[in-house]
Coordinates of C-alpha atoms and ligand atoms in Angstrom, one line a residue:
M49 CA 134.3 70.4 71.5
D50 CA 131.1 72.2 70.8
A51 CA 127.9 70.6 72.1
Y52 CA 125.4 69.9 69.6
I53 CA 121.8 70.5 70.1
P54 CA 119.3 69.2 67.5
T55 CA 117.4 72.1 65.8
P56 CA 113.9 70.5 66.7
A57 CA 115.1 70.3 70.3
L58 CA 116.1 74.2 70.1
Q59 CA 112.7 75.0 68.8
A60 CA 110.9 73.2 71.2
L61 CA 112.9 75.2 73.9
A62 CA 112.1 78.5 72.1
V63 CA 108.5 77.6 72.1
V64 CA 108.4 76.7 75.8
G65 CA 110.4 79.7 76.9
G66 CA 108.2 81.9 74.8
L67 CA 105.2 80.4 76.3
Y68 CA 106.6 80.9 79.6
L69 CA 107.5 84.5 78.9
S70 CA 104.2 85.4 77.5
A71 CA 102.3 84.0 80.5
Q72 CA 104.6 86.0 82.7
V73 CA 103.9 89.0 80.9
F74 CA 100.1 88.5 80.5
N75 CA 100.1 87.9 84.2
F76 CA 101.7 91.2 85.1
L77 CA 99.4 93.0 82.7
R78 CA 96.4 91.5 84.7
V79 CA 98.0 92.8 88.0
V80 CA 98.4 96.2 86.6
L81 CA 94.8 96.4 85.0
D82 CA 93.4 94.7 88.4
L83 CA 95.1 97.4 90.6
F84 CA 95.0 100.5 88.6
V85 CA 92.2 100.2 85.9
I86 CA 89.3 97.6 86.6
P87 CA 86.9 98.2 89.1
G88 CA 85.7 95.6 91.8
T89 CA 82.1 94.5 92.2
S90 CA 79.8 97.0 93.3
L91 CA 78.7 96.5 96.8
T92 CA 75.3 96.8 96.0
K93 CA 75.4 93.6 94.4
F94 CA 75.9 92.1 97.8
G95 CA 72.8 93.8 99.5
K96 CA 71.0 97.1 99.1
K97 CA 71.9 100.3 100.8
G98 CA 70.2 100.1 104.3
S99 CA 71.2 96.4 104.6
W100 CA 73.7 95.6 107.5
A101 CA 77.3 95.1 107.4
V102 CA 79.0 93.4 110.7
I103 CA 82.7 94.2 111.3
T104 CA 84.7 92.9 114.1
G105 CA 87.7 94.7 115.6
A106 CA 85.4 97.8 114.5
S107 CA 86.6 100.3 117.0
D108 CA 90.1 101.2 115.8
G109 CA 92.7 100.9 112.9
I110 CA 91.6 99.0 109.8
G111 CA 88.0 97.7 111.3
K112 CA 87.3 101.3 112.1
E113 CA 87.8 102.4 108.4
F114 CA 85.7 99.6 107.2
A115 CA 82.9 100.9 109.4
T116 CA 83.2 104.4 108.4
Q117 CA 83.6 103.7 104.6
L118 CA 80.6 101.2 104.5
A119 CA 78.4 103.7 106.5
A120 CA 79.3 106.4 104.0
K121 CA 78.1 104.2 101.3
G122 CA 74.8 103.8 103.0
F123 CA 75.1 100.6 104.8
N124 CA 73.9 100.1 108.4
V125 CA 76.8 98.8 110.6
V126 CA 77.0 96.2 113.4
L127 CA 80.3 97.3 115.3
I128 CA 82.0 94.7 117.5
S129 CA 85.0 95.0 119.7
R130 CA 86.3 95.0 123.0
T131 CA 85.8 98.4 124.3
Q132 CA 82.1 99.7 124.8
S133 CA 83.1 103.2 125.2
K134 CA 85.2 103.4 121.8
L135 CA 82.2 101.8 119.9
D136 CA 79.9 104.2 121.4
A137 CA 82.2 107.1 120.4
L138 CA 82.2 105.6 116.7
A139 CA 78.5 104.8 116.6
R140 CA 77.7 108.5 117.5
D141 CA 79.9 109.9 115.1
L142 CA 78.8 107.8 112.3
E143 CA 75.0 108.3 112.9
T144 CA 75.8 112.1 113.0
K145 CA 77.8 112.2 109.8
Y146 CA 75.7 109.6 107.7
S147 CA 72.1 110.6 109.1
S148 CA 70.6 107.8 106.8
I149 CA 72.3 105.0 108.6
R150 CA 71.7 103.1 111.9
T151 CA 74.5 101.5 113.9
K152 CA 74.4 98.7 116.7
S153 CA 77.5 97.8 118.9
L154 CA 78.7 94.9 120.9
A155 CA 81.4 94.7 123.3
I156 CA 83.1 91.1 123.3
D157 CA 86.7 90.1 124.1
F158 CA 87.2 87.3 121.5
A159 CA 90.1 86.2 123.5
H160 CA 87.6 85.0 126.1
A161 CA 84.4 84.8 124.4
S162 CA 81.7 82.4 125.8
E163 CA 78.9 80.6 124.3
S164 CA 76.5 83.3 125.5
D165 CA 78.8 85.8 123.9
Y166 CA 78.3 84.2 120.5
Q167 CA 74.7 84.2 121.4
R168 CA 74.4 87.8 121.9
I169 CA 75.8 88.6 118.2
A170 CA 73.2 86.1 117.0
S171 CA 70.3 87.8 118.9
L172 CA 71.5 91.4 118.0
T173 CA 71.8 90.3 114.2
A174 CA 68.5 88.0 114.0
S175 CA 66.1 90.3 112.5
L176 CA 68.7 92.4 110.5
P177 CA 68.9 92.1 106.7
L178 CA 72.9 91.3 106.7
S179 CA 74.8 91.6 103.5
I180 CA 78.3 92.0 104.6
L181 CA 80.7 90.4 107.2
I182 CA 84.1 92.0 107.7
N183 CA 86.2 89.6 109.6
N184 CA 88.7 92.0 110.6
V185 CA 89.7 91.3 114.5
G186 CA 93.1 90.3 114.6
L187 CA 96.0 90.1 117.4
S188 CA 99.7 90.0 116.6
H189 CA 102.6 89.3 119.2
S190 CA 103.3 92.6 121.2
I191 CA 107.0 92.5 119.8
P192 CA 108.7 89.7 117.6
V193 CA 109.7 87.0 119.9
P194 CA 111.1 83.7 119.3
F195 CA 108.5 80.9 119.4
L196 CA 110.0 78.9 122.4
Q197 CA 109.7 82.2 124.4
T198 CA 106.5 83.4 123.5
P199 CA 104.3 83.6 126.7
L200 CA 101.5 81.0 126.5
P201 CA 98.6 83.5 127.0
E202 CA 99.8 85.5 123.9
L203 CA 100.0 82.3 121.8
T204 CA 96.5 81.1 122.9
D205 CA 95.0 84.6 122.5
I206 CA 96.4 84.7 118.9
I207 CA 94.9 81.6 117.7
T208 CA 91.7 82.1 119.5
I209 CA 91.1 85.6 118.1
N210 CA 92.5 85.4 114.7
C211 CA 91.4 81.7 113.9
L212 CA 88.6 80.4 116.3
A213 CA 86.5 83.8 116.5
T214 CA 86.8 84.3 113.0
L215 CA 85.4 80.5 112.3
R216 CA 82.9 81.1 114.9
I217 CA 81.5 84.3 113.7
T218 CA 81.5 83.2 110.2
H219 CA 79.7 79.9 111.1
L220 CA 76.8 81.9 112.8
L221 CA 76.3 84.5 110.3
A222 CA 77.2 83.1 106.7
P223 CA 74.3 80.7 106.7
R224 CA 72.1 83.9 106.6
L225 CA 73.8 85.1 103.6
A226 CA 73.9 81.7 101.8
S227 CA 69.8 81.5 102.5
Q228 CA 69.4 84.6 100.8
R229 CA 71.8 83.7 97.9
H230 CA 73.8 87.3 98.2
G231 CA 76.4 88.3 100.5
L232 CA 80.0 89.2 100.9
V233 CA 82.4 87.9 103.5
L234 CA 85.9 89.6 103.7
T235 CA 88.9 88.1 106.1
M236 CA 91.9 90.3 106.8
A237 CA 94.9 88.4 106.3
S238 CA 98.6 89.5 106.3
F239 CA 101.8 89.3 104.6
G240 CA 102.8 87.6 107.6
G241 CA 100.6 84.7 106.7
L242 CA 101.8 84.7 103.1
L243 CA 105.5 84.6 104.0
P244 CA 106.6 82.5 106.9
T245 CA 107.7 85.2 109.4
P246 CA 110.4 84.0 112.1
L247 CA 109.7 85.7 115.7
L248 CA 106.0 86.2 114.7
A249 CA 105.5 82.5 114.1
T250 CA 102.2 81.9 115.7
Y251 CA 100.7 85.1 114.2
S252 CA 102.1 84.0 110.8
G253 CA 100.6 80.4 111.2
S254 CA 97.4 82.0 112.1
K255 CA 97.0 84.0 109.1
A256 CA 98.4 81.1 106.8
F257 CA 95.4 79.3 108.6
L258 CA 93.0 81.8 107.3
Q259 CA 94.4 81.6 103.7
Q260 CA 93.5 77.9 103.4
W261 CA 90.0 78.3 105.1
S262 CA 88.9 81.3 103.5
T263 CA 89.7 79.9 100.0
A264 CA 88.2 76.7 100.8
L265 CA 85.0 78.3 102.2
A266 CA 84.8 80.6 99.0
S267 CA 84.8 77.5 96.6
E268 CA 81.9 75.8 98.9
L269 CA 79.7 79.3 99.1
A270 CA 80.3 80.5 95.6
P271 CA 77.5 78.3 94.2
Q272 CA 75.2 79.5 96.9
G273 CA 75.8 83.1 95.6
V274 CA 77.9 84.3 98.4
T275 CA 81.4 85.9 97.7
V276 CA 84.1 85.0 100.2
Q277 CA 87.6 86.8 99.6
L278 CA 90.5 86.9 101.6
V279 CA 92.3 90.3 101.6
H280 CA 96.1 90.5 101.9
S281 CA 98.1 93.3 103.2
Y282 CA 101.5 94.4 103.9
L283 CA 101.9 97.0 106.7
V284 CA 99.2 99.7 107.4
V285 CA 99.7 102.8 109.8
S286 CA 97.9 101.2 112.9
A287 CA 98.1 100.7 116.7
M288 CA 99.1 97.0 115.8
S289 CA 101.7 98.0 113.2
K290 CA 103.0 100.7 115.7
I291 CA 103.6 102.7 112.7
R292 CA 102.3 106.4 112.5
R293 CA 103.8 107.7 109.3
A294 CA 102.0 106.7 106.1
S295 CA 104.4 106.0 102.8
A296 CA 104.0 104.5 99.6
L297 CA 104.3 101.1 100.9
I298 CA 102.5 101.9 104.1
P299 CA 99.1 103.3 103.6
T300 CA 96.8 104.9 106.0
P301 CA 93.8 102.6 107.0
R302 CA 91.6 105.0 105.0
A303 CA 93.6 104.6 101.8
F304 CA 93.8 100.7 102.4
V305 CA 90.3 100.2 103.0
K306 CA 89.2 102.3 100.1
A307 CA 91.4 100.0 97.8
V308 CA 89.6 97.0 99.3
L309 CA 86.3 98.2 99.0
A310 CA 87.0 99.3 95.2
K311 CA 88.5 96.0 94.3
V312 CA 86.1 93.3 95.6
G313 CA 86.3 90.4 93.4
R314 CA 89.7 91.3 91.8
R315 CA 92.9 89.6 92.9
G316 CA 95.1 92.6 92.5
G317 CA 98.6 91.3 93.2
A318 CA 97.5 87.9 94.5
S319 CA 98.5 86.1 91.4
G320 CA 97.5 82.1 91.3
L321 CA 95.6 82.5 94.8
A322 CA 91.9 81.9 94.2
Y323 CA 89.4 83.8 95.8
T324 CA 92.2 86.0 97.3
S325 CA 93.1 89.7 96.7
T326 CA 96.1 92.2 97.4
P327 CA 94.4 95.1 96.3
Y328 CA 96.6 98.2 97.6
W329 CA 98.6 99.3 94.9
S330 CA 102.0 99.0 96.3
H331 CA 101.2 95.8 98.4
G332 CA 99.9 94.3 95.2
L333 CA 103.0 95.0 93.1
M334 CA 105.3 93.6 96.0
H335 CA 103.1 90.4 96.2
W336 CA 103.4 89.8 92.7
G337 CA 107.1 90.6 92.6
I338 CA 107.9 88.1 95.4
S339 CA 105.7 85.3 94.1
T340 CA 107.1 85.8 90.5
F341 CA 110.7 86.0 91.1
L342 CA 111.4 84.4 94.5
G343 CA 108.3 82.2 95.7
T344 CA 106.7 83.1 99.0
M345 CA 108.3 80.1 100.8
N346 CA 111.8 81.0 99.4
Q347 CA 114.4 80.0 102.0
G348 CA 116.5 83.3 101.3
L349 CA 113.4 85.3 102.2
V350 CA 112.6 83.7 105.3
W351 CA 116.2 84.2 106.2
W352 CA 115.8 88.0 105.5
N353 CA 112.8 88.1 107.1
R354 CA 114.2 86.5 110.5
R355 CA 116.9 89.0 110.3
M356 CA 114.4 91.6 110.0
H357 CA 112.4 90.7 112.8
E358 CA 115.7 90.1 115.0
G359 CA 116.4 93.7 114.3
I360 CA 112.9 94.9 115.2
R361 CA 113.1 93.0 118.5
R362 CA 116.4 94.2 119.5
R363 CA 115.0 97.8 119.0
A364 CA 112.1 97.1 120.8
L365 CA 113.6 95.7 123.9
R366 CA 116.2 98.6 124.1
K367 CA 113.3 100.9 123.9
A368 CA 111.5 98.9 126.7
E369 CA 114.6 99.0 128.7
R370 CA 115.0 102.9 128.2
E371 CA 111.3 103.3 129.5
G372 CA 111.9 100.8 132.3
R373 CA 109.1 98.7 131.1
K374 CA 109.3 94.8 131.2
V375 CA 108.9 92.9 128.2
E376 CA 108.8 89.0 128.0
Ligands
NAP1249 N1 98.2 97.1 110.6 C1 98.8 96.4 109.7 O1 100.0 96.8 109.5 C2 98.4 95.0 109.3 C3 98.9 94.5 108.3 C4 98.4 93.1 107.9 C5 97.2 92.8 108.5 N2 96.7 93.5 109.4 C6 95.5 92.9 110.0 O2 94.3 93.6 110.0 C7 93.4 93.6 111.0 C8 93.2 94.9 111.8 O3 94.5 95.4 112.2 P1 94.6 96.7 112.8 O4 96.0 97.1 112.5 O5 93.5 97.8 112.4 O6 94.7 96.6 114.4 P2 94.5 97.6 115.6 O7 94.5 99.0 115.2 O8 95.0 96.8 116.7 O9 92.7 97.4 115.8 C9 92.2 96.2 116.2 C10 90.9 96.2 116.5 O10 90.4 95.1 116.9 C11 89.8 95.2 118.4 N3 90.6 94.0 119.2 C12 91.5 93.8 119.6 N4 91.5 93.0 120.4 C13 90.3 92.4 120.5 C14 89.6 91.3 121.2 N5 90.3 90.5 122.1 N6 88.2 91.1 121.0 C15 87.8 92.2 120.3 N7 88.1 92.9 119.7 C16 89.6 93.1 119.8 C17 90.5 96.6 118.8 O11 89.4 97.3 119.5 P3 89.5 97.3 121.1 O12 90.9 97.5 121.7 O13 88.5 98.0 121.7 O14 89.0 96.0 121.2 C18 90.4 97.3 117.5 O15 89.3 97.8 117.3 C19 94.0 92.5 111.7 O16 93.3 91.1 111.5 C20 95.6 92.4 111.5 O17 96.2 91.1 111.4 C21 97.2 94.5 110.0

């Protein structure tokens, strides 16, 4: 027997379906316009050329690129990371290449930063007109590792660096931006925080923490004129990712940071996430596709992610064995 659905019910279903489809098409168009067409807020809205940007984890990878590209745009830079020699070399390079800018640097190990280390940051920056804070420093697991086998120091360092240091630096410097009623705080997140990532559980959790914290902070500081944005990224060529060759999905730090700085204030692929951006084009499309068709907490995706990281772990262990290295 044929099922009978009353015409008004069919019409109502068609309207709901039409609205849903239109919303998805509209959302996709917004993603494409954000990623490829509409420019972000000009950085000079956050501070004049000659004002100062503070970058953590500045001596390598993505942080080094933030420092370089901000210097190229006329911002003075405070460079913070562990190794003074790397900071000195970068500072020299930047001052030679961009003669109008100045640099200051500070060697701090955020895994073991003391009160006096944070005081050193406060003193170094006290008299500087600050405009931008880039919370870039981050640590991941040395190789994918089941949570129960994660060495305690690795677990503690990841949380201390990724979460506590980011909070402390922002707590120290953002009041200065709020009191002048302009400024920008960008925090580096990761697809690891967007998608629960087995075998990188602590890193994944630390970046998910940053998502909630940064979005809440952004809402608090928006009325005070400060823009706070979380930046999502899939893999980028760097020492942390251990990937050396760029591809469509894995940009160089230069290409990645160029997209970040060009798209401040736009969401890119980060649909439905307030004060959040996935600005690199292929990462943005991937983010949009995952959240639209699967959902970032999808069980099948978590399973696939676990299989992938188990494979990476196996290969890393085999490589360590070949090279006679001990890995926990
Ligand atoms: N690369 C990727 O695929 C990727 C993907 C998504 C998100 N991210 C995020 O992007 C950010 C930068 O990653 P990256 O790939 O550029 O990393 P990276 O190449 O390993 O560089 C890390 C930077 O942080 C500094 N650093 C490391 N440990 C530190 C500590 N304990 N105290 C102070 N400074 C420290 C390092 O300099 P020193 O060694 O001199 O201290 C270096 O300047 C991280 O937050 C990461 O989670 C990266």
